[in-house]
Short mmCIF file of C-alpha atoms and ligand atoms in Angstrom, two decimals:
data_model
loop_
_atom_site.label_atom_id
_atom_site.label_comp_id
_atom_site.label_asym_id
_atom_site.label_seq_id
_atom_site.Cartn_x
_atom_site.Cartn_y
_atom_site.Cartn_z
CA MET A 31 27.20 16.17 25.88
CA THR A 32 27.63 15.33 29.54
CA THR A 33 24.27 13.90 30.62
CA PRO A 34 22.51 11.38 28.38
CA LEU A 35 19.30 12.24 26.58
CA VAL A 36 16.52 9.69 27.00
CA GLU A 37 15.66 8.55 23.48
CA MET A 38 12.33 6.79 22.93
CA ASP A 39 11.93 5.19 19.53
CA GLY A 40 8.47 4.53 18.12
CA ASP A 41 6.39 3.10 15.28
CA GLU A 42 5.58 3.10 11.57
CA MET A 43 6.40 6.12 9.36
CA THR A 44 7.70 8.18 12.25
CA ARG A 45 10.12 5.36 13.14
CA ILE A 46 11.45 5.51 9.58
CA LEU A 47 11.81 9.30 9.84
CA TRP A 48 13.43 8.94 13.28
CA GLN A 49 16.33 6.93 11.89
CA MET A 50 16.75 9.28 8.92
CA ILE A 51 16.75 12.35 11.20
CA LYS A 52 19.43 10.79 13.38
CA ASP A 53 21.53 9.75 10.39
CA GLU A 54 21.30 13.00 8.47
CA LEU A 55 20.77 15.76 11.03
CA ILE A 56 22.02 14.64 14.44
CA LEU A 57 24.81 12.05 14.42
CA PRO A 58 27.06 13.82 11.84
CA PHE A 59 27.07 16.95 14.00
CA VAL A 60 26.55 15.99 17.64
CA ASP A 61 28.54 13.60 19.80
CA LEU A 62 25.23 12.18 20.92
CA LYS A 63 25.00 10.70 24.37
CA ALA A 64 21.63 8.93 24.59
CA GLU A 65 20.00 6.18 26.59
CA TYR A 66 17.90 4.34 24.04
CA TYR A 67 14.48 2.82 24.75
CA ASP A 68 12.58 1.08 22.00
CA LEU A 69 8.92 1.96 22.47
CA GLY A 70 7.98 0.34 19.17
CA LEU A 71 4.87 -1.81 19.67
CA GLU A 72 6.72 -5.11 19.20
CA GLU A 73 9.17 -4.31 21.97
CA ARG A 74 6.40 -3.07 24.26
CA ASP A 75 4.60 -6.35 23.71
CA LYS A 76 7.76 -8.39 24.24
CA THR A 77 8.57 -6.63 27.53
CA GLU A 78 4.94 -6.53 28.69
CA ASP A 79 5.22 -2.74 28.43
CA ARG A 80 8.03 -2.56 31.00
CA VAL A 81 10.13 -0.65 28.46
CA THR A 82 7.66 2.27 28.60
CA ILE A 83 7.88 2.43 32.39
CA GLU A 84 11.69 2.21 32.27
CA ALA A 85 11.81 5.02 29.73
CA ALA A 86 9.64 7.21 31.96
CA GLU A 87 11.80 6.38 35.00
CA ALA A 88 14.91 7.30 33.01
CA THR A 89 13.28 10.65 32.14
CA LYS A 90 12.74 11.25 35.85
CA LYS A 91 16.40 10.46 36.46
CA TYR A 92 18.02 12.47 33.65
CA GLY A 93 15.41 15.18 33.16
CA VAL A 94 15.14 15.35 29.34
CA ALA A 95 13.66 12.92 26.81
CA VAL A 96 12.83 12.92 23.10
CA LYS A 97 10.07 10.60 21.91
CA CYS A 98 8.96 9.27 18.54
CA ALA A 99 5.23 8.79 17.90
CA THR A 100 3.92 5.39 18.98
CA ILE A 101 0.90 3.26 18.21
CA THR A 102 -1.81 3.14 20.85
CA PRO A 103 -3.19 -0.35 20.34
CA ASN A 104 -6.84 -0.94 19.47
CA THR A 105 -8.64 -4.10 18.34
CA ALA A 106 -7.27 -3.89 14.81
CA ARG A 107 -3.68 -3.58 16.12
CA MET A 108 -4.20 -6.64 18.36
CA SER A 109 -4.38 -8.89 15.31
CA GLU A 110 -2.01 -6.83 13.12
CA TYR A 111 0.79 -7.19 15.70
CA ASN A 112 -0.45 -10.40 17.32
CA LEU A 113 -0.37 -8.69 20.73
CA HIS A 114 -0.60 -10.42 24.11
CA GLN A 115 -2.61 -7.54 25.52
CA MET A 116 -4.11 -4.22 24.44
CA TRP A 117 -1.31 -2.18 26.02
CA LYS A 118 -2.18 1.29 27.27
CA SER A 119 -1.17 4.44 25.43
CA PRO A 120 2.56 5.02 26.13
CA ASN A 121 1.90 8.74 26.37
CA GLY A 122 -0.69 8.14 29.07
CA THR A 123 1.71 5.88 30.99
CA ILE A 124 4.60 8.35 30.76
CA ARG A 125 2.36 11.27 31.67
CA SER A 126 1.06 9.57 34.79
CA ILE A 127 4.57 8.58 35.94
CA LEU A 128 5.91 12.11 35.40
CA ASP A 129 2.64 13.73 36.59
CA GLY A 130 3.13 16.20 33.76
CA THR A 131 1.23 18.66 31.62
CA VAL A 132 1.36 18.64 27.82
CA PHE A 133 2.13 21.90 26.01
CA ARG A 134 1.35 22.05 22.29
CA THR A 135 2.83 24.76 20.11
CA PRO A 136 2.58 25.23 16.32
CA ILE A 137 5.72 25.86 14.27
CA THR A 138 4.88 28.97 12.29
CA ILE A 139 6.40 30.33 9.06
CA PRO A 140 5.62 33.57 7.18
CA SER A 141 4.20 31.82 4.11
CA ILE A 142 1.56 29.87 6.07
CA LYS A 143 -1.00 32.36 7.36
CA PRO A 144 -3.12 31.40 10.35
CA ALA A 145 -6.88 31.45 9.83
CA VAL A 146 -7.05 34.24 12.41
CA LYS A 147 -5.50 37.32 10.83
CA SER A 148 -4.31 38.96 14.05
CA TRP A 149 -2.21 35.94 15.15
CA GLN A 150 1.46 36.70 14.57
CA LYS A 151 3.05 34.39 17.12
CA PRO A 152 2.27 30.81 18.10
CA ILE A 153 -0.27 30.10 20.83
CA THR A 154 0.62 27.29 23.21
CA ILE A 155 -2.18 25.29 24.74
CA ALA A 156 -1.59 23.65 28.12
CA ARG A 157 -4.21 21.04 28.84
CA HIS A 158 -4.78 19.72 32.34
CA ALA A 159 -4.87 16.03 31.56
CA TYR A 160 -6.54 14.67 34.67
CA GLY A 161 -10.10 14.30 35.90
CA ASP A 162 -13.32 16.26 35.30
CA VAL A 163 -15.54 14.71 32.63
CA TYR A 164 -12.72 12.27 31.61
CA LYS A 165 -13.04 10.46 34.96
CA ASN A 166 -16.76 10.92 35.44
CA VAL A 167 -19.43 8.54 36.67
CA GLU A 168 -22.88 8.74 35.18
CA ILE A 169 -26.37 7.48 35.82
CA ARG A 170 -29.27 7.36 33.43
CA ALA A 171 -32.34 7.85 35.62
CA GLU A 172 -35.26 6.01 34.05
CA GLN A 173 -37.91 7.44 36.36
CA ALA A 174 -38.74 10.16 38.88
CA GLY A 175 -36.53 10.24 41.99
CA VAL A 176 -33.89 12.16 43.91
CA ALA A 177 -30.22 12.46 42.94
CA LYS A 178 -27.80 13.34 45.75
CA LEU A 179 -24.10 14.10 46.00
CA VAL A 180 -22.62 12.48 49.10
CA PHE A 181 -19.13 12.80 50.57
CA GLU A 182 -18.03 10.48 53.39
CA GLY A 183 -14.80 11.73 54.92
CA ALA A 184 -12.16 9.31 56.23
CA ASP A 185 -12.73 10.84 59.68
CA GLY A 186 -16.48 10.28 59.52
CA GLN A 187 -17.42 13.77 58.33
CA ARG A 188 -20.43 13.58 56.05
CA GLU A 189 -21.76 16.04 53.52
CA GLU A 190 -24.82 15.62 51.38
CA VAL A 191 -26.49 17.86 48.83
CA VAL A 192 -29.46 17.29 46.59
CA ILE A 193 -28.52 17.48 42.93
CA HIS A 194 -32.04 17.39 41.59
CA GLU A 195 -35.50 16.10 42.39
CA PHE A 196 -36.47 14.41 39.15
CA LYS A 197 -40.15 14.49 38.15
CA GLY A 198 -39.36 12.09 35.30
CA PRO A 199 -36.40 10.44 33.54
CA GLY A 200 -33.09 12.29 33.17
CA VAL A 201 -29.30 12.05 33.41
CA ILE A 202 -26.81 12.59 36.24
CA GLN A 203 -23.04 12.95 36.24
CA GLY A 204 -20.41 13.04 39.00
CA GLN A 205 -16.96 14.60 38.43
CA HIS A 206 -13.89 15.14 40.54
CA ASN A 207 -10.43 16.59 40.59
CA THR A 208 -7.73 16.70 43.27
CA ASP A 209 -5.80 19.60 44.80
CA LYS A 210 -2.61 17.68 44.10
CA SER A 211 -3.27 17.31 40.38
CA ILE A 212 -4.39 20.92 39.95
CA SER A 213 -1.31 22.09 41.83
CA SER A 214 0.99 19.99 39.59
CA PHE A 215 -0.73 21.51 36.57
CA ALA A 216 -0.14 25.02 37.89
CA HIS A 217 3.55 24.34 38.65
CA SER A 218 4.12 22.92 35.16
CA CYS A 219 2.45 25.95 33.54
CA PHE A 220 4.49 28.52 35.47
CA LYS A 221 7.74 26.58 34.95
CA PHE A 222 7.15 26.33 31.22
CA ALA A 223 6.24 30.03 31.04
CA ILE A 224 9.54 31.02 32.66
CA ASP A 225 11.34 28.60 30.42
CA THR A 226 9.85 29.98 27.20
CA LYS A 227 9.40 33.56 28.46
CA GLN A 228 5.71 33.78 27.74
CA ASP A 229 2.68 35.02 29.68
CA VAL A 230 0.19 32.55 31.14
CA TRP A 231 -3.54 32.95 30.66
CA PHE A 232 -5.76 30.69 32.70
CA SER A 233 -9.49 30.36 32.25
CA THR A 234 -12.34 28.49 33.93
CA LYS A 235 -16.01 29.18 34.64
CA ASP A 236 -15.82 30.05 38.33
CA THR A 237 -18.77 32.44 38.19
CA ILE A 238 -20.99 29.38 37.67
CA SER A 239 -18.89 26.68 39.32
CA LYS A 240 -18.30 28.48 42.61
CA LYS A 241 -16.50 25.65 44.41
CA TYR A 242 -15.11 23.36 41.69
CA ASP A 243 -13.72 25.83 39.17
CA ALA A 244 -13.07 28.33 41.95
CA ARG A 245 -10.69 25.81 43.52
CA PHE A 246 -8.67 25.75 40.27
CA ARG A 247 -8.39 29.51 40.41
CA GLU A 248 -7.40 29.54 44.10
CA ILE A 249 -4.71 26.91 43.59
CA PHE A 250 -3.27 28.77 40.60
CA ASP A 251 -3.16 31.97 42.68
CA GLU A 252 -1.45 30.15 45.58
CA VAL A 253 1.11 28.39 43.39
CA PHE A 254 1.83 31.59 41.47
CA GLU A 255 3.19 33.20 44.65
CA GLN A 256 6.27 30.95 44.27
CA TYR A 257 6.91 32.17 40.73
CA LYS A 258 5.88 35.81 41.08
CA ALA A 259 9.40 37.16 41.55
CA ASP A 260 10.67 35.33 38.46
CA PHE A 261 7.71 36.56 36.42
CA GLU A 262 8.40 40.15 37.50
CA ARG A 263 12.09 39.83 36.74
CA LEU A 264 11.31 38.55 33.23
CA GLY A 265 8.47 41.02 32.61
CA LEU A 266 5.91 38.21 32.31
CA GLU A 267 2.30 38.22 33.31
CA TYR A 268 -0.09 35.67 34.76
CA PHE A 269 -3.72 36.48 34.50
CA TYR A 270 -6.95 34.70 35.13
CA THR A 271 -10.15 35.28 33.19
CA LEU A 272 -13.44 33.55 32.47
CA ILE A 273 -13.34 30.97 29.66
CA ASP A 274 -15.77 32.97 27.50
CA ASP A 275 -13.71 36.13 27.91
CA ALA A 276 -10.58 34.10 27.17
CA VAL A 277 -11.84 32.79 23.80
CA ALA A 278 -12.75 36.33 22.72
CA ARG A 279 -9.35 37.66 23.77
CA VAL A 280 -7.49 34.78 22.11
CA ILE A 281 -9.12 35.54 18.77
CA ARG A 282 -8.27 39.26 19.06
CA SER A 283 -4.70 38.60 20.29
CA GLU A 284 -1.38 38.55 18.46
CA GLY A 285 -0.55 35.17 20.02
CA GLY A 286 2.70 34.45 21.81
CA PHE A 287 1.37 33.18 25.16
CA ILE A 288 0.45 30.01 27.02
CA TRP A 289 -3.25 29.32 27.43
CA ALA A 290 -3.80 27.00 30.37
CA CYS A 291 -7.05 25.09 30.03
CA LYS A 292 -9.04 22.66 32.10
CA ASN A 293 -9.18 19.15 30.66
CA TYR A 294 -12.24 19.51 28.42
CA ASP A 295 -11.48 23.07 27.33
CA GLY A 296 -7.94 22.01 26.41
CA ASP A 297 -9.18 19.01 24.43
CA VAL A 298 -11.48 21.18 22.32
CA MET A 299 -9.38 24.34 22.09
CA SER A 300 -6.18 22.55 21.11
CA ASP A 301 -7.87 21.11 18.02
CA MET A 302 -9.29 24.50 17.15
CA VAL A 303 -6.03 26.39 17.65
CA SER A 304 -3.90 23.79 15.84
CA THR A 305 -6.23 23.67 12.84
CA ALA A 306 -6.33 27.47 12.69
CA PHE A 307 -2.52 27.56 12.58
CA GLY A 308 -2.40 25.27 9.55
CA SER A 309 -1.15 21.72 9.88
CA LEU A 310 -0.97 18.95 12.47
CA ALA A 311 2.36 17.97 10.95
CA MET A 312 3.77 21.31 12.22
CA MET A 313 2.61 20.95 15.82
CA THR A 314 5.13 20.24 18.56
CA SER A 315 4.40 18.87 21.97
CA VAL A 316 6.30 18.82 25.25
CA LEU A 317 5.39 17.14 28.51
CA VAL A 318 6.59 19.15 31.51
CA SER A 319 6.48 17.70 35.01
CA PRO A 320 5.89 19.87 38.10
CA ASP A 321 9.50 19.26 39.17
CA GLY A 322 10.87 20.36 35.79
CA LYS A 323 11.44 17.19 33.71
CA TYR A 324 10.86 17.50 29.95
CA GLU A 325 9.76 15.07 27.27
CA TYR A 326 9.67 16.43 23.70
CA GLU A 327 7.72 14.95 20.78
CA ALA A 328 5.62 15.69 17.72
CA ALA A 329 1.89 16.14 18.33
CA HIS A 330 0.94 13.94 15.37
CA GLY A 331 0.76 10.15 15.30
CA THR A 332 2.73 7.51 13.42
CA VAL A 333 1.25 8.53 10.01
CA THR A 334 0.07 4.98 9.24
CA ARG A 335 -1.22 5.71 5.73
CA HIS A 336 2.22 6.90 4.60
CA TYR A 337 3.88 3.91 6.25
CA TYR A 338 1.79 1.43 4.27
CA LYS A 339 2.79 3.27 1.08
CA HIS A 340 6.42 3.09 2.18
CA LEU A 341 6.11 -0.67 2.78
CA LYS A 342 4.76 -1.10 -0.75
CA GLY A 343 7.88 0.65 -2.04
CA GLU A 344 6.00 3.79 -3.00
CA GLU A 345 7.49 7.23 -2.46
CA THR A 346 6.34 9.19 0.58
CA SER A 347 6.43 12.89 1.35
CA THR A 348 5.97 12.93 5.11
CA ASN A 349 6.64 16.10 7.06
CA SER A 350 9.38 15.58 9.66
CA MET A 351 9.35 19.16 11.04
CA ALA A 352 7.64 18.38 14.35
CA THR A 353 9.90 15.39 14.98
CA ILE A 354 13.04 17.41 14.16
CA PHE A 355 11.84 20.14 16.54
CA ALA A 356 11.36 17.51 19.23
CA TRP A 357 15.08 16.69 18.83
CA SER A 358 16.15 20.33 18.75
CA GLY A 359 13.97 21.12 21.77
CA ALA A 360 15.44 18.26 23.76
CA LEU A 361 19.05 19.03 22.76
CA ARG A 362 18.59 22.72 23.59
CA LYS A 363 17.13 21.87 27.00
CA ARG A 364 20.01 19.44 27.69
CA GLY A 365 22.42 22.19 26.70
CA GLU A 366 20.74 24.67 29.04
CA LEU A 367 20.70 22.29 31.99
CA ASP A 368 24.32 21.18 31.50
CA GLY A 369 25.74 24.56 30.49
CA LEU A 370 26.73 23.54 26.95
CA PRO A 371 26.46 26.62 24.70
CA GLU A 372 27.64 24.67 21.65
CA LEU A 373 24.76 22.25 21.99
CA ILE A 374 22.28 25.12 22.36
CA ASN A 375 23.78 26.74 19.28
CA PHE A 376 23.43 23.51 17.30
CA ALA A 377 19.74 23.22 18.27
CA ASN A 378 19.13 26.81 17.13
CA GLN A 379 21.00 26.27 13.85
CA LEU A 380 19.07 23.09 13.15
CA GLU A 381 15.76 24.89 13.57
CA ASP A 382 16.96 27.80 11.44
CA ALA A 383 18.06 25.39 8.70
CA CYS A 384 14.52 23.96 8.74
CA PHE A 385 13.09 27.47 8.41
CA ASP A 386 15.54 28.29 5.58
CA THR A 387 14.32 25.20 3.73
CA LEU A 388 10.61 25.97 4.09
CA ASN A 389 11.07 29.68 3.40
CA GLU A 390 12.80 28.81 0.13
CA GLY A 391 9.71 26.81 -0.79
CA VAL A 392 11.18 23.32 -0.34
CA VAL A 393 8.42 21.43 1.46
CA THR A 394 6.63 18.13 1.90
CA LYS A 395 3.32 17.56 0.11
CA ASP A 396 1.10 18.39 3.09
CA LEU A 397 2.24 22.04 3.03
CA VAL A 398 1.93 22.71 -0.71
CA ASN A 399 -1.63 24.00 -0.63
CA LEU A 400 -1.13 26.04 2.53
CA MET A 401 1.69 28.24 1.30
CA GLN A 402 1.24 31.80 0.08
CA GLY A 403 3.75 34.16 -1.49
CA VAL A 404 6.33 31.50 -2.42
CA THR A 405 6.10 28.82 -5.08
CA PRO A 406 6.43 25.54 -3.23
CA ARG A 407 8.39 22.58 -4.56
CA ALA A 408 7.34 19.29 -2.97
CA VAL A 409 10.06 16.75 -2.23
CA ASN A 410 9.99 13.24 -0.77
CA SER A 411 10.60 12.37 2.88
CA ARG A 412 14.33 11.74 2.50
CA ASP A 413 15.07 14.64 0.13
CA PHE A 414 13.38 17.02 2.56
CA LEU A 415 15.91 15.98 5.22
CA LEU A 416 18.80 16.21 2.76
CA GLU A 417 17.71 19.74 1.83
CA ILE A 418 17.72 20.67 5.52
CA ARG A 419 21.13 19.03 5.96
CA LYS A 420 22.57 21.05 3.11
CA ARG A 421 21.42 24.31 4.72
CA LEU A 422 22.52 23.19 8.17
CA GLU A 423 26.05 22.47 6.92
CA LYS A 424 26.15 25.87 5.26
CA ARG A 425 25.14 27.55 8.51
CA LEU A 426 27.56 25.57 10.66
CA ASN A 427 30.46 26.30 8.29
CA ALA A 428 29.64 30.00 8.03
P1 NAP B 550 -1.65 10.65 12.43
O1 NAP B 550 -0.57 9.65 12.46
O2 NAP B 550 -1.35 11.95 13.08
O3 NAP B 550 -2.04 10.89 10.91
C1 NAP B 550 -3.29 11.35 10.45
C2 NAP B 550 -3.14 12.01 9.08
O4 NAP B 550 -2.64 13.32 9.26
C3 NAP B 550 -2.15 11.33 8.17
O5 NAP B 550 -2.72 10.24 7.49
C4 NAP B 550 -1.73 12.47 7.28
O6 NAP B 550 -2.75 12.80 6.34
C5 NAP B 550 -1.68 13.62 8.26
N1 NAP B 550 -0.37 13.75 8.92
C6 NAP B 550 -0.08 13.59 10.24
N2 NAP B 550 1.21 13.81 10.46
C7 NAP B 550 1.78 14.09 9.27
C8 NAP B 550 3.10 14.37 8.86
N3 NAP B 550 4.11 14.42 9.74
N4 NAP B 550 3.33 14.61 7.55
C9 NAP B 550 2.32 14.58 6.66
N5 NAP B 550 1.04 14.29 6.99
C10 NAP B 550 0.77 14.06 8.28
O7 NAP B 550 -2.97 10.10 13.14
P2 NAP B 550 -3.72 8.67 13.00
O8 NAP B 550 -3.62 8.16 11.62
O9 NAP B 550 -5.02 8.91 13.61
O10 NAP B 550 -2.92 7.70 13.97
C11 NAP B 550 -1.92 6.79 13.55
C12 NAP B 550 -1.33 6.11 14.76
O11 NAP B 550 -0.66 7.07 15.56
C13 NAP B 550 -2.35 5.43 15.65
O12 NAP B 550 -1.91 4.10 15.93
C14 NAP B 550 -2.36 6.26 16.92
O13 NAP B 550 -2.54 5.46 18.07
C15 NAP B 550 -0.99 6.88 16.92
N6 NAP B 550 -0.90 8.21 17.59
C16 NAP B 550 0.20 8.44 18.36
C17 NAP B 550 0.41 9.67 18.93
C18 NAP B 550 1.63 9.85 19.77
O14 NAP B 550 2.45 8.97 19.91
N7 NAP B 550 1.83 11.03 20.32
C19 NAP B 550 -0.50 10.69 18.72
C20 NAP B 550 -1.61 10.46 17.90
C21 NAP B 550 -1.79 9.21 17.32
P3 NAP B 550 -2.82 12.19 4.84
O15 NAP B 550 -2.97 10.71 5.01
O16 NAP B 550 -4.03 12.86 4.29
O17 NAP B 550 -1.56 12.54 4.13
MG1 MG B 551 -9.39 15.85 21.22
#
């Protein structure tokens, strides 16, 4: 390796898996060059969350990061960890520093059939993670009256429209988004599409929302001009369609594309698509910034229930696939950026060794009831990694 990978450690069961993955699947095979940031909750509390900001800054500097799942504190965690403050979600902090979009993709295997029969390839959901209903303001009107939308421009320009003349009580909501954020979203989507050689589908409801959603569509069209030549060269397609047409097409499709969604659509559709593909433990996630910085992680959390079992000395069977794929994704990207074919090859072999393991029926408990056509044998967290290591060594020595 020539450039360091930004390594962000995390919490609970995934922190345990993190160390095991490094010990068994990375360090014996790769001369790892990493800049380590401990994003475990204790360290975040100790550094007043500066460590999260430093890790994000390092990602900006080096371009590729791999992150372990982390606890987002709530009231219960305040007392459990004796925290000084209810620190914000690290993912939120990193996302806002990198101004990135999150892409979620299921890891698929032949013996786990998606709920939708036609799906043969993974579907990646890109969710615009800024604004709309998530940054709304609302009023509960208790009586008759007039609701107005008012804009006061910095230069004194004023625009006012009546939302509704209420004859009785009702509800009102104001939403916004910015050209800058929508444009970043579009850049991230097209970059990731070129990177993974997949089409981009984008959907909104611009027949109804003629200014708001229409602006999303316009910005995507404008930004696409910069990527058009690359798309043509790679035989890729960008197309826009209405959200209702998109859902119908997604269900009829074979998969294998990126579905770019507005914030709310992405929130809802990502849960639907991930559940339909099988298991949260098999869902990967990558944050891509508009200037092409990448942060890889698993989509699941720290698997608290398994961690408490582990602390009691009980055996766990936690699925490390998504975390391993975060490592392989990050190493492959580092290899691509630095021109290191051996590193790219290692990342591919590591993923193939994982597939060999699952395809031979060696799995963690969460997958046992999902598998068809092979007789699964459930192993514990560590043995699962050792089984992958065995197959990885075989591949690398072949
Ligand atoms: P979770 O950690 O994803 O786990 C929820 C349940 O899903 C688990 O109890 C387990 O079910 C199953 N599961 C998830 N990942 C699995 C895996 N790799 N192998 C096997 N089973 C798996 O979600 P949570 O319990 O809601 O959240 C726990 C903590 O994670 C919270 O503190 C939250 O803030 C944090 N979190 C972090 C991230 C992130 O860093 N990206 C994302 C989400 C949540 P069974 O118990 O039935 O086996
Ligand atoms: Mg949600």
